[in-house]
Amino acid sequence: MNILVVDDNTEARKLLAELLTQAGFSVTEAENGKQALEILKNRKNFSLIISDVLMPVMDGFKLCHEVKSDPEISSIPFVFYTGSYISSEDRIFGMNLGADDYIVKPIKFEEFLKRIKEIIHKGEARKGIGEIKLDEFAYLEEYNARLVHKLEDKLIQLNQAYEEIKLKNEELGAINEILTALNSSRDLTHLFKQISKYITKLFNADAVNFYIYDAPNNALNLFYSFLKTGDINPF
């Protein structure tokens, strides 16, 4: 049985191909949907197409739509195997395109193998079990909606990453100021005040207390207390 594996991630694609080969399948690889269609023009004897969704040139949704719209290859069972488009809306859209299954990563290979074998068996018995449930207009509308949703997710992730980087930069700046104060200040009171000011800024604290460890008595003695107002109370 021949399987066409479509994924732009070379490492992931070759790993899956190797596992399927060890399971007794003959595997052909494609880097994206466009390359997969080129292969399908010359070879139509595939028992199954396994495709990622997020790929350059032509993604998995577009590939599935093209396959299921072509009478010569529409009978080939189609399975999405993705770790990016994982919402219930993504799955529904994929199944409405005519896919026979929508498998989300990660999944144990034993379970994955069981599911694709069942699909291949059903495909051999019924030829073309996947059914397109969207007309061209509905397909384009939902396809664009899926892309916009993914773009929104990416923008949220980028914003979160920006905020994290901004916070890290603020922390590094405060630490640098503390080190500068340690190297430049000769007045102990001024030094503690400067350090406390940067610590309150770094951790958004209302007060900073300095303690001296009394080893013989195993105790902490309060040495300085710095309030956010800027006051230092020596003890």
Tab-separated table of C-alpha atoms in Angstrom:
chain	number	residue	atom	x	y	z
A	1	MET	CA	0.000	0.000	0.000
A	2	ASN	CA	1.289	3.433	-0.989
A	3	ILE	CA	0.960	6.500	1.237
A	4	LEU	CA	1.682	10.107	0.258
A	5	VAL	CA	3.016	12.121	3.222
A	6	VAL	CA	2.872	15.917	2.849
A	7	ASP	CA	4.697	18.130	5.351
A	8	ASP	CA	7.123	21.054	5.001
A	9	ASN	CA	8.908	20.055	8.214
A	10	THR	CA	11.615	17.774	6.847
A	11	GLU	CA	12.463	16.152	10.169
A	12	ALA	CA	8.832	15.418	11.059
A	13	ARG	CA	8.039	14.201	7.541
A	14	LYS	CA	10.983	11.815	7.348
A	15	LEU	CA	10.313	10.458	10.834
A	16	LEU	CA	6.712	9.672	9.926
A	17	ALA	CA	7.827	8.169	6.607
A	18	GLU	CA	10.309	5.922	8.407
A	19	LEU	CA	7.715	4.743	10.930
A	20	LEU	CA	5.215	4.004	8.165
A	21	THR	CA	7.868	2.165	6.168
A	22	GLN	CA	8.669	0.016	9.189
A	23	ALA	CA	4.940	-0.696	9.465
A	24	GLY	CA	4.982	-2.120	5.934
A	25	PHE	CA	3.858	0.824	3.803
A	26	SER	CA	5.502	2.310	0.733
A	27	VAL	CA	5.885	6.058	1.316
A	28	THR	CA	6.245	9.008	-1.061
A	29	GLU	CA	7.080	12.436	0.387
A	30	ALA	CA	6.061	15.971	-0.611
A	31	GLU	CA	7.102	19.285	0.957
A	32	ASN	CA	3.837	21.139	0.328
A	33	GLY	CA	0.453	20.870	-1.312
A	34	LYS	CA	1.630	22.035	-4.719
A	35	GLN	CA	4.349	19.395	-4.855
A	36	ALA	CA	1.829	16.772	-3.735
A	37	LEU	CA	-0.511	17.664	-6.613
A	38	GLU	CA	2.378	17.365	-9.074
A	39	ILE	CA	3.047	13.863	-7.773
A	40	LEU	CA	-0.645	12.974	-7.971
A	41	LYS	CA	-0.771	13.992	-11.643
A	42	ASN	CA	1.565	11.128	-12.477
A	43	ARG	CA	0.668	8.659	-9.727
A	44	LYS	CA	-2.877	8.010	-8.628
A	45	ASN	CA	-2.439	4.641	-6.952
A	46	PHE	CA	-2.098	5.952	-3.400
A	47	SER	CA	-4.020	4.217	-0.629
A	48	LEU	CA	-3.900	7.326	1.566
A	49	ILE	CA	-2.775	10.957	1.700
A	50	ILE	CA	-1.512	12.229	5.067
A	51	SER	CA	-1.051	15.995	5.155
A	52	ASP	CA	-0.047	18.713	7.571
A	53	VAL	CA	-2.138	21.903	7.460
A	54	LEU	CA	0.322	24.771	7.903
A	55	MET	CA	2.686	24.729	4.900
A	56	PRO	CA	4.129	27.299	2.457
A	57	VAL	CA	3.163	27.497	-1.235
A	58	MET	CA	-0.025	25.449	-0.687
A	59	ASP	CA	-1.380	24.454	2.711
A	60	GLY	CA	-3.206	21.279	3.659
A	61	PHE	CA	-6.710	22.758	3.494
A	62	LYS	CA	-6.147	23.908	-0.082
A	63	LEU	CA	-4.599	20.553	-0.990
A	64	CYS	CA	-7.562	18.618	0.380
A	65	HIS	CA	-9.971	20.874	-1.507
A	66	GLU	CA	-8.057	20.326	-4.756
A	67	VAL	CA	-7.879	16.554	-4.253
A	68	LYS	CA	-11.554	16.145	-3.431
A	69	SER	CA	-12.548	18.385	-6.359
A	70	ASP	CA	-10.670	16.247	-8.883
A	71	PRO	CA	-12.678	13.154	-9.974
A	72	GLU	CA	-9.487	11.295	-10.872
A	73	ILE	CA	-8.050	11.418	-7.323
A	74	SER	CA	-11.027	12.301	-5.112
A	75	SER	CA	-11.436	8.655	-4.100
A	76	ILE	CA	-8.061	8.625	-2.312
A	77	PRO	CA	-8.666	8.796	1.464
A	78	PHE	CA	-7.290	11.998	3.003
A	79	VAL	CA	-6.099	12.504	6.589
A	80	PHE	CA	-4.992	15.735	8.223
A	81	TYR	CA	-2.141	15.316	10.712
A	82	THR	CA	-1.364	18.632	12.378
A	83	GLY	CA	-0.060	20.310	15.487
A	84	SER	CA	-0.941	23.866	14.454
A	85	TYR	CA	-4.605	24.018	13.426
A	86	ILE	CA	-6.066	22.199	16.410
A	87	SER	CA	-9.338	23.949	17.277
A	88	SER	CA	-12.700	22.246	16.902
A	89	GLU	CA	-13.537	24.742	14.134
A	90	ASP	CA	-10.395	23.711	12.248
A	91	ARG	CA	-11.354	20.051	12.541
A	92	ILE	CA	-14.914	20.664	11.365
A	93	PHE	CA	-13.654	22.636	8.377
A	94	GLY	CA	-11.176	19.899	7.477
A	95	MET	CA	-13.828	17.201	7.645
A	96	ASN	CA	-16.237	19.328	5.596
A	97	LEU	CA	-13.563	19.546	2.904
A	98	GLY	CA	-13.900	15.797	2.501
A	99	ALA	CA	-11.139	14.564	4.807
A	100	ASP	CA	-11.587	11.123	6.325
A	101	ASP	CA	-9.943	12.004	9.633
A	102	TYR	CA	-8.403	14.973	11.411
A	103	ILE	CA	-5.611	13.838	13.726
A	104	VAL	CA	-4.058	16.307	16.149
A	105	LYS	CA	-0.483	15.945	17.367
A	106	PRO	CA	0.825	14.574	19.638
A	107	ILE	CA	-0.577	11.064	19.395
A	108	LYS	CA	0.975	7.664	20.066
A	109	PHE	CA	2.060	6.065	16.816
A	110	GLU	CA	0.207	2.856	17.669
A	111	GLU	CA	-3.065	4.787	17.865
A	112	PHE	CA	-2.199	6.771	14.745
A	113	LEU	CA	-1.426	3.560	12.846
A	114	LYS	CA	-4.677	1.969	13.958
A	115	ARG	CA	-6.709	4.929	12.715
A	116	ILE	CA	-5.087	5.165	9.297
A	117	LYS	CA	-5.365	1.401	8.743
A	118	GLU	CA	-9.098	1.612	9.430
A	119	ILE	CA	-9.413	4.488	6.963
A	120	ILE	CA	-7.466	2.624	4.275
A	121	HIS	CA	-9.656	-0.446	4.791
A	122	LYS	CA	-12.844	1.609	4.509
A	123	GLY	CA	-11.455	3.416	1.472
A	124	GLU	CA	-10.754	0.134	-0.309
A	125	ALA	CA	-14.249	-1.093	0.451
A	126	ARG	CA	-16.153	2.073	-0.420
A	127	LYS	CA	-13.805	4.150	-2.607
A	128	GLY	CA	-13.973	7.785	-1.683
A	129	ILE	CA	-15.472	7.786	1.791
A	130	GLY	CA	-14.670	11.467	2.284
A	131	GLU	CA	-17.495	13.727	1.144
A	132	ILE	CA	-17.262	17.437	0.328
A	133	LYS	CA	-19.866	19.312	2.361
A	134	LEU	CA	-19.026	22.853	1.236
A	135	ASP	CA	-19.751	24.630	-2.029
A	136	GLU	CA	-17.044	26.874	-3.498
A	137	PHE	CA	-18.322	30.054	-1.835
A	138	ALA	CA	-18.667	28.413	1.577
A	139	TYR	CA	-15.216	26.890	1.178
A	140	LEU	CA	-13.562	30.242	0.437
A	141	GLU	CA	-15.432	31.974	3.245
A	142	GLU	CA	-14.504	29.370	5.858
A	143	TYR	CA	-10.971	28.994	4.505
A	144	ASN	CA	-10.368	32.724	4.950
A	145	ALA	CA	-11.910	32.571	8.419
A	146	ARG	CA	-9.475	29.809	9.423
A	147	LEU	CA	-6.516	31.850	8.143
A	148	VAL	CA	-7.670	35.011	9.929
A	149	HIS	CA	-8.184	33.081	13.162
A	150	LYS	CA	-4.666	31.643	12.938
A	151	LEU	CA	-3.250	35.096	12.189
A	152	GLU	CA	-5.020	36.500	15.255
A	153	ASP	CA	-3.526	33.716	17.375
A	154	LYS	CA	-0.059	34.519	16.039
A	155	LEU	CA	-0.507	38.230	16.768
A	156	ILE	CA	-1.524	37.434	20.346
A	157	GLN	CA	1.533	35.206	20.740
A	158	LEU	CA	3.794	37.913	19.309
A	159	ASN	CA	2.324	40.498	21.674
A	160	GLN	CA	2.868	38.188	24.646
A	161	ALA	CA	6.446	37.564	23.534
A	162	TYR	CA	6.991	41.325	23.189
A	163	GLU	CA	5.691	41.960	26.712
A	164	GLU	CA	7.944	39.217	28.093
A	165	ILE	CA	10.982	40.678	26.326
A	166	LYS	CA	10.065	44.155	27.549
A	167	LEU	CA	9.825	42.882	31.133
A	168	LYS	CA	13.161	41.078	30.831
A	169	ASN	CA	14.799	44.247	29.520
A	170	GLU	CA	13.389	46.217	32.458
A	171	GLU	CA	14.704	43.592	34.859
A	172	LEU	CA	18.145	43.646	33.242
A	173	GLY	CA	18.147	47.440	33.360
A	174	ALA	CA	17.336	47.442	37.072
A	175	ILE	CA	20.008	44.831	37.781
A	176	ASN	CA	22.545	46.896	35.857
A	177	GLU	CA	21.614	49.958	37.906
A	178	ILE	CA	22.086	47.970	41.115
A	179	LEU	CA	25.531	46.822	39.980
A	180	THR	CA	26.439	50.388	39.035
A	181	ALA	CA	25.360	51.591	42.483
A	182	LEU	CA	27.439	48.879	44.146
A	183	ASN	CA	30.526	49.911	42.190
A	184	SER	CA	30.170	53.671	42.549
A	185	SER	CA	28.669	54.416	45.972
A	186	ARG	CA	30.870	54.865	49.044
A	187	ASP	CA	28.126	56.015	51.395
A	188	LEU	CA	26.393	52.986	52.949
A	189	THR	CA	23.059	54.722	53.484
A	190	HIS	CA	23.017	56.065	49.945
A	191	LEU	CA	24.006	52.651	48.613
A	192	PHE	CA	21.129	50.870	50.364
A	193	LYS	CA	18.725	53.563	49.253
A	194	GLN	CA	19.779	53.212	45.610
A	195	ILE	CA	19.607	49.427	45.701
A	196	SER	CA	16.202	49.531	47.401
A	197	LYS	CA	14.855	51.957	44.829
A	198	TYR	CA	15.811	49.643	41.981
A	199	ILE	CA	14.485	46.571	43.773
A	200	THR	CA	11.076	48.195	44.354
A	201	LYS	CA	11.040	49.120	40.675
A	202	LEU	CA	12.111	45.641	39.595
A	203	PHE	CA	9.553	43.742	41.676
A	204	ASN	CA	6.941	46.502	42.046
A	205	ALA	CA	7.330	46.221	45.817
A	206	ASP	CA	6.037	48.656	48.435
A	207	ALA	CA	8.992	48.159	50.755
A	208	VAL	CA	12.399	46.499	50.946
A	209	ASN	CA	13.924	45.226	54.167
A	210	PHE	CA	17.584	44.384	54.681
A	211	TYR	CA	18.537	41.788	57.246
A	212	ILE	CA	21.816	40.732	58.820
A	213	TYR	CA	22.198	37.068	59.569
A	214	ASP	CA	23.276	36.360	63.146
A	215	ALA	CA	24.980	32.970	62.768
A	216	PRO	CA	25.611	32.197	66.477
A	217	ASN	CA	21.936	32.735	67.279
A	218	ASN	CA	20.680	31.518	63.884
A	219	ALA	CA	18.575	34.652	63.567
A	220	LEU	CA	17.860	37.446	61.102
A	221	ASN	CA	18.148	40.990	62.407
A	222	LEU	CA	16.482	43.838	60.531
A	223	PHE	CA	19.138	46.277	59.371
A	224	TYR	CA	17.388	48.727	57.025
A	225	SER	CA	13.787	49.209	55.937
A	226	PHE	CA	13.112	51.061	52.706
A	227	LEU	CA	9.612	52.309	51.877
A	228	LYS	CA	8.389	53.028	48.373
A	229	THR	CA	7.974	56.654	49.449
A	230	GLY	CA	11.753	56.859	49.489
A	231	ASP	CA	12.339	56.803	53.233
A	232	ILE	CA	14.987	54.595	54.806
A	233	ASN	CA	14.691	53.747	58.464
A	234	PRO	CA	17.941	52.486	60.000
A	235	PHE	CA	17.684	50.061	62.921
